[in-house]
Each structure stands twice: as structure tokens, then as C-alpha cells.
Short mmCIF file of C-alpha atoms in Angstrom, two decimals:
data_model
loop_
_atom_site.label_atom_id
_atom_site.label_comp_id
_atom_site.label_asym_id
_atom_site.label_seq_id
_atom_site.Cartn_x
_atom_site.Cartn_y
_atom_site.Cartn_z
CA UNK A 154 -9.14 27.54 1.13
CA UNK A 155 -9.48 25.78 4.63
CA UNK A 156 -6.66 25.85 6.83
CA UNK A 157 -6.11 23.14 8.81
CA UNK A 158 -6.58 22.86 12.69
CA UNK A 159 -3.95 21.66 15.04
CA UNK A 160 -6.56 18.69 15.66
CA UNK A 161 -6.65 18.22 11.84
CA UNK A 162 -2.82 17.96 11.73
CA UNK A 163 -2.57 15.19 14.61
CA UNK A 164 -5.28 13.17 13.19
CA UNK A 165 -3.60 12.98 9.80
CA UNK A 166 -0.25 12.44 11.45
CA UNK A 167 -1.94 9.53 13.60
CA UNK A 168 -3.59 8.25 10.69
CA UNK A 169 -0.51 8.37 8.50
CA UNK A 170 1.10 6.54 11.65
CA UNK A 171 3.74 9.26 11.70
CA UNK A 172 5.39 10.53 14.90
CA UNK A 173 6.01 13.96 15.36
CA UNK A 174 9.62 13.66 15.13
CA UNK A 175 8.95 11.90 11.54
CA UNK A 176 6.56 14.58 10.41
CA UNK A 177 9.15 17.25 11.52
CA UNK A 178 12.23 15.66 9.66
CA UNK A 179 9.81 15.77 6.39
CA UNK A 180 8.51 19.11 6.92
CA UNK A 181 12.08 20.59 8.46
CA UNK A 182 11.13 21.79 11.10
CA UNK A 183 11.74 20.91 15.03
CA UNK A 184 9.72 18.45 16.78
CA UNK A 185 8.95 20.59 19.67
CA UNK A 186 7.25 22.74 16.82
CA UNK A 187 4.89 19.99 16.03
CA UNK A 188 4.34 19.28 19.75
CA UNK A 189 3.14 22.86 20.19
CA UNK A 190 1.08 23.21 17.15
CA UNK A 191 -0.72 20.21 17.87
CA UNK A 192 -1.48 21.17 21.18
CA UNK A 193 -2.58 24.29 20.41
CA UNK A 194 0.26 26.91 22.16
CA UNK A 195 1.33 28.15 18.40
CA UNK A 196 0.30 29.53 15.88
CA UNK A 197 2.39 28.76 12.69
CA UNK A 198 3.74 30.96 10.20
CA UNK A 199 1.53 30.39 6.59
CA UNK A 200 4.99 28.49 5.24
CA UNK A 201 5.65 26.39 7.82
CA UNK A 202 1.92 25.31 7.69
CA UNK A 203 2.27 24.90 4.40
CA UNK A 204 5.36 22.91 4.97
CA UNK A 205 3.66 20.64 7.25
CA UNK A 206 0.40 19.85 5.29
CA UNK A 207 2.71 19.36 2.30
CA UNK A 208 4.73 16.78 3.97
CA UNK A 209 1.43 15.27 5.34
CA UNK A 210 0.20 14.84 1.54
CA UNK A 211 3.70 13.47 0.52
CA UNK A 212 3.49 10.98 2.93
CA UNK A 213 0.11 10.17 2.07
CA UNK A 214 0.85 8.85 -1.10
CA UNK A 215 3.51 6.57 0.22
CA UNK A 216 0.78 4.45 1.83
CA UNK A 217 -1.28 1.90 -0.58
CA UNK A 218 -4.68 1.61 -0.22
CA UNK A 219 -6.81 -0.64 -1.32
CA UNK A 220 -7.87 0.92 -4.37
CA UNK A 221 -4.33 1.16 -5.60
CA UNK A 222 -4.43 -2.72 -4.76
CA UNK A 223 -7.96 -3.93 -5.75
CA UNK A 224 -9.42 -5.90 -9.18
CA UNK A 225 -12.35 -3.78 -9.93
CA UNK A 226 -13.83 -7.23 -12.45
CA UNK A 227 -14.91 -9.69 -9.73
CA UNK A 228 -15.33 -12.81 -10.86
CA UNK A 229 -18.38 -14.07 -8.85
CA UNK A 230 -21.65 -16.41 -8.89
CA UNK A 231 -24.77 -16.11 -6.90
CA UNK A 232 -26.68 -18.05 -4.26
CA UNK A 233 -28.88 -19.64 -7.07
CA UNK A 234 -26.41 -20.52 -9.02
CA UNK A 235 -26.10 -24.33 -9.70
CA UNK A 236 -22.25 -25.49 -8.08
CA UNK A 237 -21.65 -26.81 -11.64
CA UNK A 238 -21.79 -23.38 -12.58
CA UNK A 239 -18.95 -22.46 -10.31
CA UNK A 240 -17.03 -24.90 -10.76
CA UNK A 241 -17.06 -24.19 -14.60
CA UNK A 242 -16.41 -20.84 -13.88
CA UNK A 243 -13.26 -21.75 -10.97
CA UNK A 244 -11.54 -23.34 -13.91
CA UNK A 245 -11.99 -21.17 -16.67
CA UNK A 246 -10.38 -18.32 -14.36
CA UNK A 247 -7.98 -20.68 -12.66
CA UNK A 248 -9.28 -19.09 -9.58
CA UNK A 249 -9.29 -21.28 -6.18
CA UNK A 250 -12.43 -19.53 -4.73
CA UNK A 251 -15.26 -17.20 -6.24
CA UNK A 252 -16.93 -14.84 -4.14
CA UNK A 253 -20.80 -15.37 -3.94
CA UNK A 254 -22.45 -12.21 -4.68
CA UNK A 255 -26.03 -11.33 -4.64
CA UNK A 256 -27.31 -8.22 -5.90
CA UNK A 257 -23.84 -6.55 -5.98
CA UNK A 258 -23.52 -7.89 -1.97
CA UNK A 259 -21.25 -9.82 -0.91
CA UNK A 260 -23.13 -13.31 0.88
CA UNK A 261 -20.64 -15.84 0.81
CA UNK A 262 -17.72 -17.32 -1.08
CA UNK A 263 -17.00 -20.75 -2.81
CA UNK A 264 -14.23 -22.63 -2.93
CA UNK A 265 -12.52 -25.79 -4.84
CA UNK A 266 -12.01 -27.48 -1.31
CA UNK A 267 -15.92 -27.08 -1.07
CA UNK A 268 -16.50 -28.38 -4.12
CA UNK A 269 -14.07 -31.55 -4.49
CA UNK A 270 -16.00 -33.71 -2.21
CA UNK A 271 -19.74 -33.47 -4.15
CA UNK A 272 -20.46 -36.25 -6.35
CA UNK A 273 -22.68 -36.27 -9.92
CA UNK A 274 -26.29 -35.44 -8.37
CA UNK A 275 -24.16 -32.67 -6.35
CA UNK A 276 -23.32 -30.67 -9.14
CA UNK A 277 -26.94 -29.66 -9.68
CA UNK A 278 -27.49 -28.06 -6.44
CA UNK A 279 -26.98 -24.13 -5.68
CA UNK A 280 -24.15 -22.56 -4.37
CA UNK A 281 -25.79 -21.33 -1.28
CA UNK A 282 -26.11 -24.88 -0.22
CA UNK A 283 -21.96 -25.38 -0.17
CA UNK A 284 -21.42 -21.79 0.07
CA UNK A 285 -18.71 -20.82 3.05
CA UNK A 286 -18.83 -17.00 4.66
CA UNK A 287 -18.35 -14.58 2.55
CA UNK A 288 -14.72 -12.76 2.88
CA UNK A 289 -14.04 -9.61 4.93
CA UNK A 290 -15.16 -6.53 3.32
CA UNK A 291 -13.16 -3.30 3.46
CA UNK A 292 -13.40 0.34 2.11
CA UNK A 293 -11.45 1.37 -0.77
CA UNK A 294 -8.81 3.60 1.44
CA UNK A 295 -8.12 0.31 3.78
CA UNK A 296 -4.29 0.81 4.10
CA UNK A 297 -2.01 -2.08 3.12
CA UNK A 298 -1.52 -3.44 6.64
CA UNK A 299 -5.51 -3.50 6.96
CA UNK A 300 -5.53 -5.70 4.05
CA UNK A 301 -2.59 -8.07 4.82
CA UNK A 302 -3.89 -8.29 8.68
CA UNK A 303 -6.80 -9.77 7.12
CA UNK A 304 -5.31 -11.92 4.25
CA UNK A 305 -3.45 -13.83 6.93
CA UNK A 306 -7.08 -15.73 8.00
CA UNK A 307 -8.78 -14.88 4.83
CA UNK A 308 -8.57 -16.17 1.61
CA UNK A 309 -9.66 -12.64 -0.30
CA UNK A 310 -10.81 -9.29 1.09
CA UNK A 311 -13.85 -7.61 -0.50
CA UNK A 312 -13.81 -3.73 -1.19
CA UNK A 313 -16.95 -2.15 -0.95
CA UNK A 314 -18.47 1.29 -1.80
CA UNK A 315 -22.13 2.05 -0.41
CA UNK A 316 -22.88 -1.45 0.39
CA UNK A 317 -22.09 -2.37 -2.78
CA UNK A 318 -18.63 -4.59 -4.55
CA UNK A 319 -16.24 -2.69 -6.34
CA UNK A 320 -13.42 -4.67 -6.52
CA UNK A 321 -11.30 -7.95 -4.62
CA UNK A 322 -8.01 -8.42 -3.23
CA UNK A 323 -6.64 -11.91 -2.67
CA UNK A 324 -3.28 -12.95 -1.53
CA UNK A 325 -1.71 -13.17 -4.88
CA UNK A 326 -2.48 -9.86 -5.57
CA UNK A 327 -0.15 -8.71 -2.65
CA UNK A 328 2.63 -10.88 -3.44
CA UNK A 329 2.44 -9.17 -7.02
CA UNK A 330 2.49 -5.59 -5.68
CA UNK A 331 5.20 -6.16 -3.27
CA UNK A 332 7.17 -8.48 -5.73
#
């Protein structure tokens, strides 16, 4: 077993977005405490480390990430695709917008607003010819701010793994979680 270093703690705390007043109310224990571990001037006790790293993981799992969030089926066409094809697909789902996907990468996205304008011969075309940029992409432990910051300008937020598409995240799936 690892301890943890006083950098370790204040990282965590920082990344939690905890102040050391909050973290010290969680782990009871003073805030001056913190202050001093952190900077290194004390060395804690085993139980009031323990204390501390506890109330970091408790506070952890308050925050949603992405992957608590995220579809992992992504419905999706590629660049080849004929626009009939989405379209087809758009209504089927009852989905506004399809993410274009190419080898498990995100490219582009496609959306009804895109597509209500094309005519007949239109419909025969790719997608990569009507094709818009794809959405924002974002790892699986994006916190939920992350993910609302970015479905204020975006339609759906990606999550990726290695490169590759593991899941979406649009705006309705927010207003479900928080709901």
C-alpha cells in the first residue's frame, strides 16, 4: 500500500474542487491541519491520513463523470454513407443528429437541419458531402461541468478511449440525469 504525498492530497482536493476548509469538515479535522499537511510542515498520524483520503474517495463519488453519463450504443453513419441512409436512420431513432464515424473515429456529425434543404438527386450523395464538424470529444472521467460547458455550443459530446468512441452524451441525456 502507497501512502499518499501531501502533493497527492492537494491535487485530489484541487481536482475534486474542494477547499481545504471543505475537505477538513468531511474528514474532521481542522483546516490549519490540511494547510500544513499540504505544505509539507506535518506529518499525519496513520488515522487522520486515513481520514483524509477516505473523505477524498467519498467525495469522489459525488462527482459524475462521463461514464456514469454516457450511451455506450452510438448510433452513427460514415463518410460514405449515402445521406438517404442517414436520414433513414435519423428517423428510425428519432434522433436530431448522428455522429459521423469512421473507423471507430469520430469525423463529423449530421444533422436534420443539414438534411431538410437537399432535394431527390440529393439523397444519393454521401454524408461527408453535408457532413458538419464532428462534436467535442471527451474522456470518460470528464466531470459533469466539463460536459455541460460544452453542451451549451454543442449539440452532443463524444467520449473517447484510445482514440477510439465509446459512448455519446447529448443534451437530453443531462436533462434526464438531473431530472
Amino acid at each position: 500500500m502507497e501512502l499518499p504525498t501531501p502533493t497527492d492530497l492537494r491535487q485530489r482536493r484541487n481536482e475534486l474542487e474542494l477547499t481545504q476548509s471543505e475537505l477538513a469538515n468531511r474528514a474532521d479535522v481542522s483546516q490549519p491541519l490540511i494547510a500544513r499537511i499540504e505544505g509539507g510542515d506535518v506529518d499525519p498520524r496513520l488515522s487522520t491520513l486515513r481520514r483524509i483520503v477516505n473523505a477524498l474517495q467519498e467525495a469522489e463519488s459525488d462527482v459524475i463523470r462521463a461514464d456514469d453519463l454516457m450511451h455506450e450504443n452510438v448510433v452513427s453513419v460514415t463518410p460514405d454513407d449515402p445521406v438517404s441512409e442517414a436520414a433513414k436512420l435519423m428517423e428510425e431513432e428519432a434522433y436530431s443528429q448522428l455522429a459521423v464515424l469512421q473507423n471507430g473515429i469520430p469525423v463529423g456529425s449530421i444533422s436534420q437541419s443539414e438534411l431538410v434543404h437537399l432535394d431527390e438527386d440529393d439523397r444519393n450523395e454521401t454524408v461527408a458531402e453535408h457532413m458538419a464538424e464532428s462534436f467535442p470529444t471527451v474522456s470518460k472521467d470528464a466531470t459533469l461541468d466539463e460536459i455541460s460547458n460544452l453542451l451549451d455550443h454543442y449539440k452532443a459530446v463524444m467520449i473517447t478511449e484510445a482514440g477510439q468512441t465509446v459512448g455519446i452524451i447529448t443534451e437530453a441525456d443531462l436533462a434526464s440525469r438531473l431530472s
